[in-house]
Tab-separated table of C-alpha atoms in Angstrom:
chain	number	residue	atom	x	y	z
A	259	THR	CA	-56.076	56.238	17.134
A	260	ALA	CA	-54.673	52.995	18.530
A	261	ASN	CA	-51.341	54.541	19.471
A	262	ARG	CA	-53.089	57.476	21.194
A	263	GLY	CA	-55.276	55.090	23.187
A	264	GLU	CA	-58.585	56.541	22.033
A	265	ASN	CA	-61.563	54.966	23.792
A	266	ILE	CA	-63.018	53.158	20.813
A	267	THR	CA	-63.446	49.543	19.811
A	268	VAL	CA	-62.475	48.343	16.352
A	269	ILE	CA	-63.949	45.088	15.096
A	270	PHE	CA	-61.815	43.901	12.194
A	271	VAL	CA	-63.478	41.153	10.153
A	272	ASN	CA	-60.628	39.230	8.551
A	273	ASN	CA	-61.881	37.120	5.663
A	274	THR	CA	-58.578	37.587	3.786
A	275	VAL	CA	-60.196	39.538	0.911
A	276	PHE	CA	-61.892	42.838	0.221
A	277	GLY	CA	-65.211	41.099	-0.358
A	278	MET	CA	-67.503	44.110	-0.718
A	279	THR	CA	-65.559	45.357	-3.725
A	280	GLY	CA	-65.213	42.164	-5.732
A	281	GLY	CA	-62.702	40.033	-3.893
A	282	GLN	CA	-59.425	41.920	-4.263
A	283	MET	CA	-56.295	41.133	-2.293
A	284	ALA	CA	-56.389	42.465	1.269
A	285	PRO	CA	-53.460	43.015	3.642
A	286	THR	CA	-54.337	39.641	5.218
A	287	THR	CA	-54.711	37.616	1.987
A	288	MET	CA	-52.869	34.319	2.402
A	289	LEU	CA	-49.823	33.417	0.309
A	290	GLY	CA	-50.959	31.585	-2.814
A	291	GLN	CA	-54.561	32.741	-2.421
A	292	GLU	CA	-56.126	33.813	-5.701
A	293	THR	CA	-58.074	37.078	-5.794
A	294	THR	CA	-59.217	39.352	-8.604
A	295	THR	CA	-56.016	41.393	-8.190
A	296	THR	CA	-53.755	38.361	-7.663
A	297	PRO	CA	-55.083	35.842	-10.214
A	298	LEU	CA	-51.931	33.722	-9.904
A	299	GLY	CA	-52.094	33.814	-6.107
A	300	ARG	CA	-50.481	36.158	-3.599
A	301	SER	CA	-46.691	36.027	-3.713
A	302	TYR	CA	-44.392	37.377	-1.021
A	303	ILE	CA	-42.066	38.647	-3.760
A	304	GLY	CA	-44.417	41.215	-5.252
A	305	ASP	CA	-47.246	41.354	-2.735
A	306	GLY	CA	-45.541	40.880	0.621
A	307	TYR	CA	-46.672	38.643	3.441
A	308	PRO	CA	-50.115	38.631	5.087
A	309	LEU	CA	-50.187	41.187	7.904
A	310	LYS	CA	-50.826	39.975	11.427
A	311	MET	CA	-52.867	42.931	12.622
A	312	SER	CA	-53.493	41.788	16.197
A	313	GLU	CA	-49.826	41.091	16.830
A	314	MET	CA	-48.849	44.511	15.454
A	315	LEU	CA	-51.443	46.462	17.424
A	316	ALA	CA	-50.641	44.633	20.665
A	317	THR	CA	-47.216	46.307	20.655
A	318	LEU	CA	-48.752	49.783	20.980
A	319	GLU	CA	-48.988	51.286	24.462
A	320	GLY	CA	-52.369	52.875	23.723
A	321	CYS	CA	-54.021	49.519	23.080
A	322	SER	CA	-55.683	48.064	26.150
A	323	PHE	CA	-57.348	44.989	24.667
A	324	VAL	CA	-56.356	43.060	21.549
A	325	ALA	CA	-57.822	39.683	20.645
A	326	ARG	CA	-58.258	37.410	17.654
A	327	VAL	CA	-61.315	35.173	17.521
A	328	ALA	CA	-63.140	33.143	14.875
A	329	VAL	CA	-66.760	32.426	14.011
A	330	ASN	CA	-66.341	29.019	12.379
A	331	SER	CA	-67.919	26.925	15.145
A	332	PRO	CA	-70.414	27.386	17.990
A	333	ALA	CA	-67.599	27.210	20.562
A	334	ASN	CA	-65.613	29.890	18.745
A	335	VAL	CA	-68.697	32.089	18.377
A	336	ARG	CA	-69.129	31.971	22.170
A	337	LYS	CA	-65.472	32.950	22.651
A	338	ALA	CA	-65.903	35.764	20.135
A	339	ARG	CA	-68.896	37.049	22.067
A	340	LYS	CA	-66.848	37.156	25.286
A	341	ALA	CA	-64.021	39.010	23.563
A	342	LEU	CA	-66.434	41.582	22.138
A	343	PHE	CA	-67.999	42.160	25.550
A	344	LYS	CA	-64.521	42.614	27.044
A	345	ALA	CA	-63.564	45.102	24.326
A	346	PHE	CA	-66.686	47.161	24.949
A	347	GLU	CA	-66.082	47.000	28.706
A	348	VAL	CA	-62.594	48.437	28.183
A	349	GLN	CA	-64.076	51.200	26.034
A	350	VAL	CA	-66.850	52.070	28.512
A	351	ASN	CA	-64.299	52.239	31.334
A	352	ASN	CA	-62.142	54.721	29.385
A	353	MET	CA	-59.153	52.386	29.364
A	354	GLY	CA	-58.088	53.027	25.779
A	355	PHE	CA	-58.258	51.388	22.402
A	356	SER	CA	-59.733	47.908	21.909
A	357	PHE	CA	-59.273	45.718	18.847
A	358	VAL	CA	-61.017	42.443	18.082
A	359	GLU	CA	-60.008	40.628	14.913
A	360	VAL	CA	-62.658	38.154	13.778
A	361	LEU	CA	-61.621	35.394	11.377
A	362	SER	CA	-64.590	34.950	9.088
A	363	ALA	CA	-65.482	33.126	5.894
A	364	CYS	CA	-66.129	34.586	2.457
A	365	PRO	CA	-67.502	31.600	0.510
A	366	THR	CA	-68.409	33.708	-2.533
A	367	ASN	CA	-64.956	35.172	-3.148
A	368	TRP	CA	-63.194	32.036	-1.933
A	369	LYS	CA	-65.280	30.151	-4.522
A	370	MET	CA	-66.270	27.353	-2.164
A	371	SER	CA	-69.267	26.084	-0.237
A	372	PRO	CA	-70.007	27.527	3.216
A	373	GLN	CA	-68.984	24.203	4.775
A	374	ASP	CA	-65.648	24.211	2.949
A	375	ALA	CA	-65.123	27.852	3.912
A	376	LEU	CA	-65.551	27.011	7.615
A	377	LYS	CA	-63.077	24.161	7.188
A	378	ARG	CA	-60.624	26.558	5.535
A	379	ILE	CA	-60.772	28.836	8.573
A	380	LYS	CA	-59.866	25.883	10.797
A	381	ASP	CA	-57.221	24.334	8.534
A	382	GLU	CA	-55.535	27.404	6.995
A	383	LEU	CA	-56.396	30.645	8.739
A	384	ILE	CA	-56.207	29.659	12.412
A	385	PRO	CA	-52.746	28.050	12.075
A	386	TYR	CA	-51.414	31.278	10.503
A	387	PHE	CA	-53.547	33.686	12.557
A	388	PRO	CA	-53.712	31.985	15.989
A	389	LEU	CA	-56.725	32.639	18.200
A	390	LYS	CA	-55.837	34.304	21.488
A	391	ILE	CA	-55.948	37.400	23.614
A	392	PHE	CA	-52.773	39.272	22.740
A	393	LYS	CA	-53.130	42.085	25.254
A	394	GLU	CA	-55.448	42.695	28.169
A	395	LYS	CA	-55.010	45.491	30.653
A	396	THR	CA	-56.989	44.968	33.827
A	397	ILE	CA	-59.788	47.260	34.893
A	398	PRO	CA	-58.782	49.214	38.018
A	399	ASP	CA	-60.762	48.410	41.177
A	400	THR	CA	-61.336	52.129	41.742
A	401	LEU	CA	-63.844	52.400	38.895
């Protein structure tokens, strides 16, 4: 879908676990992070490295807008809102595939308070998964 440039928007909530199914390891689980399927923590030897989805998708020609945002602070929520509006604008204007990765907390499966989970996003996730617009094709003036 992304490589073909289909006119859809994907919102990928990255909380580093599969939270709806009990907290198993996800493709984005951090190294050392304990989950129900990696009780000793994720290891690059057997589990591989966390995937950087936005960076990978930005290399595809069919992708018109790729961004990574976070919802751990009011300022970041406002930036996330702008990125989502941009993604939908790209979709409505038939410009191809849009992808917005949203770094989000999962206090339950991270086994921490909501406040500590927000701090973890800032201290651990954002340094590994930097917030930015990775790809943005401009909307033609002829539309």
